[in-house]
Coordinates of C-alpha atoms and ligand atoms in Angstrom, one line a residue:
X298 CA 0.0 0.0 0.0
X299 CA 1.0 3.4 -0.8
X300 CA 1.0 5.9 2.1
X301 CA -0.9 9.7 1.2
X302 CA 0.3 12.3 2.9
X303 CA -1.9 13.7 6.1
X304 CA -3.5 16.7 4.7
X305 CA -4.9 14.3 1.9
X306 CA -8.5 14.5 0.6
X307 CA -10.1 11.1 -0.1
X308 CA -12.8 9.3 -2.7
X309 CA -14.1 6.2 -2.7
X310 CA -15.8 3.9 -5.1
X311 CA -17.0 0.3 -5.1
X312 CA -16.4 -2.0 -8.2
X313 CA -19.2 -3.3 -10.0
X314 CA -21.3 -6.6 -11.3
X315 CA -23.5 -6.6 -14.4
X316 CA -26.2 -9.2 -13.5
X317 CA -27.9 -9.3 -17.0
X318 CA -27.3 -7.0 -20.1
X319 CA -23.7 -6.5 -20.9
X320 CA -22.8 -5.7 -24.4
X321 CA -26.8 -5.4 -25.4
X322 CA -27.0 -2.1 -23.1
X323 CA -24.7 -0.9 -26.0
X324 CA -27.4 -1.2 -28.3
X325 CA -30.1 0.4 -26.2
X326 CA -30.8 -3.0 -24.4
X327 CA -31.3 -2.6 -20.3
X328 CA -29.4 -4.2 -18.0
X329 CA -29.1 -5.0 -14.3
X330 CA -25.9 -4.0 -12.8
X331 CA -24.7 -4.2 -8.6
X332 CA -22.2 -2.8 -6.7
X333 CA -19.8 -5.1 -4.6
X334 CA -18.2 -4.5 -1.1
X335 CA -14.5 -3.6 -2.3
X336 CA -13.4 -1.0 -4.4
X337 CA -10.6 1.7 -4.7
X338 CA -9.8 4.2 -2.4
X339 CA -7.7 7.8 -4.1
X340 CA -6.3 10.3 -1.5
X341 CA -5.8 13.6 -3.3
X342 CA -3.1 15.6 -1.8
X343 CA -0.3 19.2 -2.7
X344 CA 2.7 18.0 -4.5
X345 CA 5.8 19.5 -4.0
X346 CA 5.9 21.9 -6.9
X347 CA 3.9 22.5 -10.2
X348 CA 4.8 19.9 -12.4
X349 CA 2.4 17.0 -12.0
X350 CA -0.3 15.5 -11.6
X351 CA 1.5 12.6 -10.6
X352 CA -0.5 9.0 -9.8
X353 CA 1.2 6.4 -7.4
X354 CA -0.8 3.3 -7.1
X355 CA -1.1 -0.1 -5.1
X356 CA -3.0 -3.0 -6.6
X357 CA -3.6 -1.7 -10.5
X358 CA -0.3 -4.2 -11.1
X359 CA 2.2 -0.8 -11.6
X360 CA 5.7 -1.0 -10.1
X361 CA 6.4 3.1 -11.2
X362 CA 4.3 6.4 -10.7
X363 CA 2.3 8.3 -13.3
X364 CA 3.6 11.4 -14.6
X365 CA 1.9 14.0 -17.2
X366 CA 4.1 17.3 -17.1
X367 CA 7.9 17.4 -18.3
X368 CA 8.6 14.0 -17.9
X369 CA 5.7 11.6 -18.7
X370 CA 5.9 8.6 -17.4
X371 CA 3.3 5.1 -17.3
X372 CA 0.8 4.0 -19.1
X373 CA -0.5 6.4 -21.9
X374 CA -4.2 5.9 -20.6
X375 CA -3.6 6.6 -17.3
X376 CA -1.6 10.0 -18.5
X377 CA -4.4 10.9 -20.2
X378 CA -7.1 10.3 -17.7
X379 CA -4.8 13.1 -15.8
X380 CA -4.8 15.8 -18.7
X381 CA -8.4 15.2 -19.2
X382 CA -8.9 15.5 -14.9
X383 CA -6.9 19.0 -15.4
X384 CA -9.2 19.8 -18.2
X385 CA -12.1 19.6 -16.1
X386 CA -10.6 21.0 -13.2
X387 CA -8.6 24.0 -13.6
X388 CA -4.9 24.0 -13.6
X389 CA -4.3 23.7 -9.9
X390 CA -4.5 20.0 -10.8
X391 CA -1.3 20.0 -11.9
X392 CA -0.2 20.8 -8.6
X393 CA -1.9 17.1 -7.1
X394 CA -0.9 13.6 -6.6
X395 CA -3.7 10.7 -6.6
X396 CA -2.4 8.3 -4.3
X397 CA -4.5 5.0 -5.7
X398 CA -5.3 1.8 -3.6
X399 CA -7.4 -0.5 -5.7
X400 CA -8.9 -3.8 -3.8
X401 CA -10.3 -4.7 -7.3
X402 CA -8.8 -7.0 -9.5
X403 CA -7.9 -4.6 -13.1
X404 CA -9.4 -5.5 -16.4
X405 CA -11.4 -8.1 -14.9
X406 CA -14.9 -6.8 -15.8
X407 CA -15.5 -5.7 -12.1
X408 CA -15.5 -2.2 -12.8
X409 CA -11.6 -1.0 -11.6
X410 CA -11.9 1.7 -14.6
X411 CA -15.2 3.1 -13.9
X412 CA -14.2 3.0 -9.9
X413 CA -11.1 4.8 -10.4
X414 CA -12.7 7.5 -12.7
X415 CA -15.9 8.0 -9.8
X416 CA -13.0 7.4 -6.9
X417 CA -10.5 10.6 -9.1
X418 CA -13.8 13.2 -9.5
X419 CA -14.7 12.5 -5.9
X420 CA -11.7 13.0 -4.4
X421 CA -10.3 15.8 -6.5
X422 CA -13.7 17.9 -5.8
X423 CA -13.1 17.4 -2.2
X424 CA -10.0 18.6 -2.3
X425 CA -10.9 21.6 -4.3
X426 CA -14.0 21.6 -2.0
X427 CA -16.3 22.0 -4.4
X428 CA -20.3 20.9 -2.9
X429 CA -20.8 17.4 -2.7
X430 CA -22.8 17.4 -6.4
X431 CA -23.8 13.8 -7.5
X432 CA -24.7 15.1 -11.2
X433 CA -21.4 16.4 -11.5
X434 CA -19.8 13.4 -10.5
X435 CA -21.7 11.1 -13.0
X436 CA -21.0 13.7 -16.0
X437 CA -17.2 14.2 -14.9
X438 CA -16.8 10.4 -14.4
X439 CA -18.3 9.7 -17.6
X440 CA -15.7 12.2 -19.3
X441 CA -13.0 9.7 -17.9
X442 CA -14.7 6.5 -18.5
X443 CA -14.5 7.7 -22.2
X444 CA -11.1 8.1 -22.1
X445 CA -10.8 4.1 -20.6
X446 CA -13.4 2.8 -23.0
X447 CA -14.5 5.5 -25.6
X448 CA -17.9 5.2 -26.1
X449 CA -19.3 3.4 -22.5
X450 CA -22.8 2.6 -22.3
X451 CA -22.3 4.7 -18.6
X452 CA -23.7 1.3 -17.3
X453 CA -20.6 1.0 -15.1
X454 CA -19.9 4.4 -13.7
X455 CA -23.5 4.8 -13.1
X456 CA -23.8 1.5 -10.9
X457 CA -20.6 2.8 -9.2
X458 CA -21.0 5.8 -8.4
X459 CA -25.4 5.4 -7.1
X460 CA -24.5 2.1 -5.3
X461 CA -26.9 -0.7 -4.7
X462 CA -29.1 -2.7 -7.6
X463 CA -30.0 -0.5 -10.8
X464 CA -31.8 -1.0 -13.9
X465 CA -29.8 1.2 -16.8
X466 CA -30.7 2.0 -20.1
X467 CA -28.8 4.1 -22.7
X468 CA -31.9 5.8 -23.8
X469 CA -32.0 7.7 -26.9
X470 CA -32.6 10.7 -24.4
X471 CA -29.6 10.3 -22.9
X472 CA -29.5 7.0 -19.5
X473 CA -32.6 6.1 -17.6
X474 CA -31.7 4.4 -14.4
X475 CA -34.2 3.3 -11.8
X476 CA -33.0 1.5 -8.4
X477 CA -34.3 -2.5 -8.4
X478 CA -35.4 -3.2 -4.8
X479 CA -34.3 -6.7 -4.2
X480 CA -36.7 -8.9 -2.7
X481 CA -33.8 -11.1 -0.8
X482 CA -29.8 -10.2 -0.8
X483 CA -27.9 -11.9 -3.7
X484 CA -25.3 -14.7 -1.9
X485 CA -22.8 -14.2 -4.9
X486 CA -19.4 -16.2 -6.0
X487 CA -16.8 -14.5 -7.9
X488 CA -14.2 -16.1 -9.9
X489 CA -11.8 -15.1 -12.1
X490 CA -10.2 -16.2 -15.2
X491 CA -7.7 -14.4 -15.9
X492 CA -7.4 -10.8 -17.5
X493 CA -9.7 -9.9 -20.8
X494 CA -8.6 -8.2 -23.7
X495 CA -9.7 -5.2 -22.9
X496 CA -13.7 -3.8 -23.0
X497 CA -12.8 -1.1 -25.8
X498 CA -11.6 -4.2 -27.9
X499 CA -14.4 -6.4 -26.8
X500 CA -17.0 -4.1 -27.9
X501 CA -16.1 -3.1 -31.4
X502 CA -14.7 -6.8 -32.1
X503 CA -18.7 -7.7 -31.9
X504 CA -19.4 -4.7 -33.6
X505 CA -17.4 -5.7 -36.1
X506 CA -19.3 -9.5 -36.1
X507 CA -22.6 -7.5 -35.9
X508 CA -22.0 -5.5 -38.7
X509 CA -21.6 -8.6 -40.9
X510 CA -25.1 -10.4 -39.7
X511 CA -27.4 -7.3 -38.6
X512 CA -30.7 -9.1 -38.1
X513 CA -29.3 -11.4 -36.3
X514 CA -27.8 -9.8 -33.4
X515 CA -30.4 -7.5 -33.2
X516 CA -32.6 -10.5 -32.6
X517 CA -29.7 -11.6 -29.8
X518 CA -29.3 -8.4 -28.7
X519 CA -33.4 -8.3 -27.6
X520 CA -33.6 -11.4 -26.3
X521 CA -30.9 -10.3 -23.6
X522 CA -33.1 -7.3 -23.3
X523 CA -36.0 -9.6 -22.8
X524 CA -34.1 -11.5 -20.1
X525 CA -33.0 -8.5 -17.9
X526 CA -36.6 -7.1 -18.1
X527 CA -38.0 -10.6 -16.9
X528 CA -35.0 -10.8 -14.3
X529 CA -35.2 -7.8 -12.7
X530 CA -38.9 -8.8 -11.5
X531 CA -37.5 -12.2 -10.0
X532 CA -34.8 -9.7 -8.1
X533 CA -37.2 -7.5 -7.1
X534 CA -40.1 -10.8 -6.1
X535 CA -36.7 -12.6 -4.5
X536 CA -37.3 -15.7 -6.9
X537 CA -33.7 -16.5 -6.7
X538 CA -34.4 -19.6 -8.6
X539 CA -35.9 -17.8 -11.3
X540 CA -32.8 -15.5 -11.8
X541 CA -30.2 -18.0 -11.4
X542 CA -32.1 -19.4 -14.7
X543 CA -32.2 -16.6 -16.6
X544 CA -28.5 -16.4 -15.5
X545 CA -28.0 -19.2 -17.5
X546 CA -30.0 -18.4 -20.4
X547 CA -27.9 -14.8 -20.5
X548 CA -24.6 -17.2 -20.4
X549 CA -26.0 -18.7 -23.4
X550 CA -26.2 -15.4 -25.3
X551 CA -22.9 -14.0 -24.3
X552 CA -21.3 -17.5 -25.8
X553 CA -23.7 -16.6 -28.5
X554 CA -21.9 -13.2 -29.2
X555 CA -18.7 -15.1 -28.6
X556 CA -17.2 -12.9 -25.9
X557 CA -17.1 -16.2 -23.6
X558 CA -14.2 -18.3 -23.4
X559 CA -13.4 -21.8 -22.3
X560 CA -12.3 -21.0 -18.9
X561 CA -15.2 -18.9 -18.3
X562 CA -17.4 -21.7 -19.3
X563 CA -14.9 -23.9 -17.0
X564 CA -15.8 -21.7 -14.1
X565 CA -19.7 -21.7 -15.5
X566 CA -19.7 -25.5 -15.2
X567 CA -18.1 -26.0 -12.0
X568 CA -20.8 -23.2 -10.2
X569 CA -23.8 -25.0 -11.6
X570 CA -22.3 -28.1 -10.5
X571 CA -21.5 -26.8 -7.1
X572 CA -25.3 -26.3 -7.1
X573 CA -25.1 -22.5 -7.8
X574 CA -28.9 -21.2 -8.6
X575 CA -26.9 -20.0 -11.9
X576 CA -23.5 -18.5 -13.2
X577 CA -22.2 -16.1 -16.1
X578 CA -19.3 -14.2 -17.1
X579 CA -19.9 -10.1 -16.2
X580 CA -18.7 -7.1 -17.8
X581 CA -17.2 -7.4 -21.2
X582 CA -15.5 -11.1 -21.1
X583 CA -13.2 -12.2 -23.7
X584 CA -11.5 -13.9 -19.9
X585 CA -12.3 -11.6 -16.9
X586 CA -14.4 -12.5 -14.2
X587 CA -17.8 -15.0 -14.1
X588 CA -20.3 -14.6 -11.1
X589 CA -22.3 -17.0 -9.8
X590 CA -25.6 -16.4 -7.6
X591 CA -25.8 -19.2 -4.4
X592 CA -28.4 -20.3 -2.3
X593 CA -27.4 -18.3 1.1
X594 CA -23.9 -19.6 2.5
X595 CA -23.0 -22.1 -0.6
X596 CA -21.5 -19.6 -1.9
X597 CA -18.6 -20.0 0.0
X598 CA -18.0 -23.4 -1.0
X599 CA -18.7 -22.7 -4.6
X600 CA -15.6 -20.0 -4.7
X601 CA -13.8 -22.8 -3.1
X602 CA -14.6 -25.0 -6.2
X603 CA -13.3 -22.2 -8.4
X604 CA -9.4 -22.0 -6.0
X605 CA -9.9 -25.9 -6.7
X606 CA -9.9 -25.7 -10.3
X607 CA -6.8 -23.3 -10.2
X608 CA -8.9 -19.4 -10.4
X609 CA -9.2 -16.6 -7.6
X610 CA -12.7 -16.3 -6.8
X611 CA -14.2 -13.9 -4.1
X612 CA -17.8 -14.3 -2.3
X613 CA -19.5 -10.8 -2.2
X614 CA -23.1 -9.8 -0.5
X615 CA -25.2 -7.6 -2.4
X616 CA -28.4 -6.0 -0.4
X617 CA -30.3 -3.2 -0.7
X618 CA -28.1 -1.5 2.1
X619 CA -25.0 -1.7 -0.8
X620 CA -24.1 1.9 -1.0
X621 CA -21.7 3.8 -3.4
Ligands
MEV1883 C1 -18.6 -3.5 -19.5 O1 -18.6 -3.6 -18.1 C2 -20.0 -3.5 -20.0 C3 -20.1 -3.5 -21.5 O2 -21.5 -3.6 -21.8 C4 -19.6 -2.2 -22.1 C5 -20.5 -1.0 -21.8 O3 -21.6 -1.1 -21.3 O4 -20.0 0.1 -22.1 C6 -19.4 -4.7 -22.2

């Protein structure tokens, strides 16, 4: 962990888990996303002199600092999630460091992106102490989720930055969101399989399939639409069973669109097994993380399973206390 400094001003965000939808709230599909109970922590604080902003981070897998200014250093992305954070800020931002601590596994689908992008705004506006404005956040955000992903749905960032269970839609009108009340917590089992390719690449590689057989994925692309409308009543009624099936049927669609993968239907297979009520990859897949929804306290034994087979796996609890 890296230490901030004591006059540091902090934000928080929690990762994220898309229940039903991914990839079809693209096209204007909705989809049901949660927020989990670990996320990433940024403590905004001075830096020595003018010639940052300057990101040091602990558990986003980088060994050296971020640097924009006279000598850039890290990542490219990261550099330019900075310059666009002292485009929206004012120029005092140069004169900040972000000290990062992410609990969330990076480029795993759970979110880390969208969590750092809510976690920056948050904690940069409290250091600026600007008023505690939740529009703001969700716009700002957004602006940096587009430099991560380009053109988001805003499922993620949105999910991340209200908390709890939400519907989402990308509405031609700009996103709808409405909370789902859930009619019993969600006993879930993460596991992952490894790192994905990246959810700018996943996207517009099935964009790329799409284009080629239009009718087609439209028609898949409504069916997932149709399963996240149907599922959201089972969360909301607490028919656990019900969702873990439509789970499973979603599974079905994202193999469909071919952004599964064997060890995600590995991981699929060994939940369902375990007696998991249903399992399915999350967030843009190509690898990445699967979830798997558990009667009560199996879930434990289920992320077990996964270790077993040779992945990291997580249990998570997600009621309607789950805040952002
Ligand atoms: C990624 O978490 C979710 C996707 O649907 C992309 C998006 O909504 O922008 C794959």
């Amino acid at each position: 962990m890296v230490e901030p400094l004591a006059d540091a001003a902090f934000g928080y965000a929690p990762g994220k888990l898309l229940l039903f939808g991914e990839h079809a709230v693209v096209y204007g599909q909705p989809a049901i996303a949660v927020s989990i109970d670990r996320g990433i922590r940024v403590a905004v604080s001075a830096l020595d002199g003018p010639s940052g902003p300057v990101m040091r981070t602990s558990g986003l897998g980088l060994a050296a600092p971020v640097c924009v200014g006279p000598e850039p250093a890290g990542p490219a992305v990261l550099q330019r999630a900075l310059t666009r954070l002292v485009e929206l800020y004012g120029t005092d931002v140069r004169e900040l460091q972000f000290v990062v601590d992410s609990a969330i596994v990076a480029g795993a689908g759970l979110g880390s992106s969208a969590a750092l992008s809510v976690a920056m705004i948050r904690g940069v506006r409290r250091f600026l102490t600007l008023s505690r404005d939740d529009e703001a956040v969700l716009a700002h955000a957004l602006e940096l989720e587009r430099v991560f992903h380009g053109n988001p749905s805003g499922v993620d960032h949105t999910v991340i930055a209200r908390g709890g269970a939400l519907s989402y839609l990308r509405g031609e009108k700009g996103p709808q969101f409405q909370r789902v009340v859930l009619g019993r917590p969600l006993h879930l089992a993460v596991g992952v399989a490894g790192p994905h390719a990246g959810t700018k690449r996943a996207v517009s590689a099935l964009r790329e399939r799409a284009s080629r057989h239009g009718a087609v994925y439209e028609h898949l692309f409504a069916g997932v639409g149709m399963l996240a409308r149907e599922a959201r009543t089972a969360l909301e009624n607490g028919h656990l069973a019900a969702v873990g099936e439509l789970m499973n049927v979603n599974q079905g669609y994202l193999n469909a669109l071919g952004v599964s993968t064997p060890a995600i239907e590995t991981l699929c297979h060994v939940a369902r097994e375990r007696g998991a009520l249903g399992a399915k990859l999350t967030g843009a897949g190509g690898g990445g993380a699967m979830l798997a929804l558990c009667d009560g306290d199996a879930a434990g034994a289920v992320a077990s399973a996964f270790e077993d087979a040779g992945f990291s796996a997580f249990t998570t609890v997600v009621s309607n206390e789950s805040v952002g």
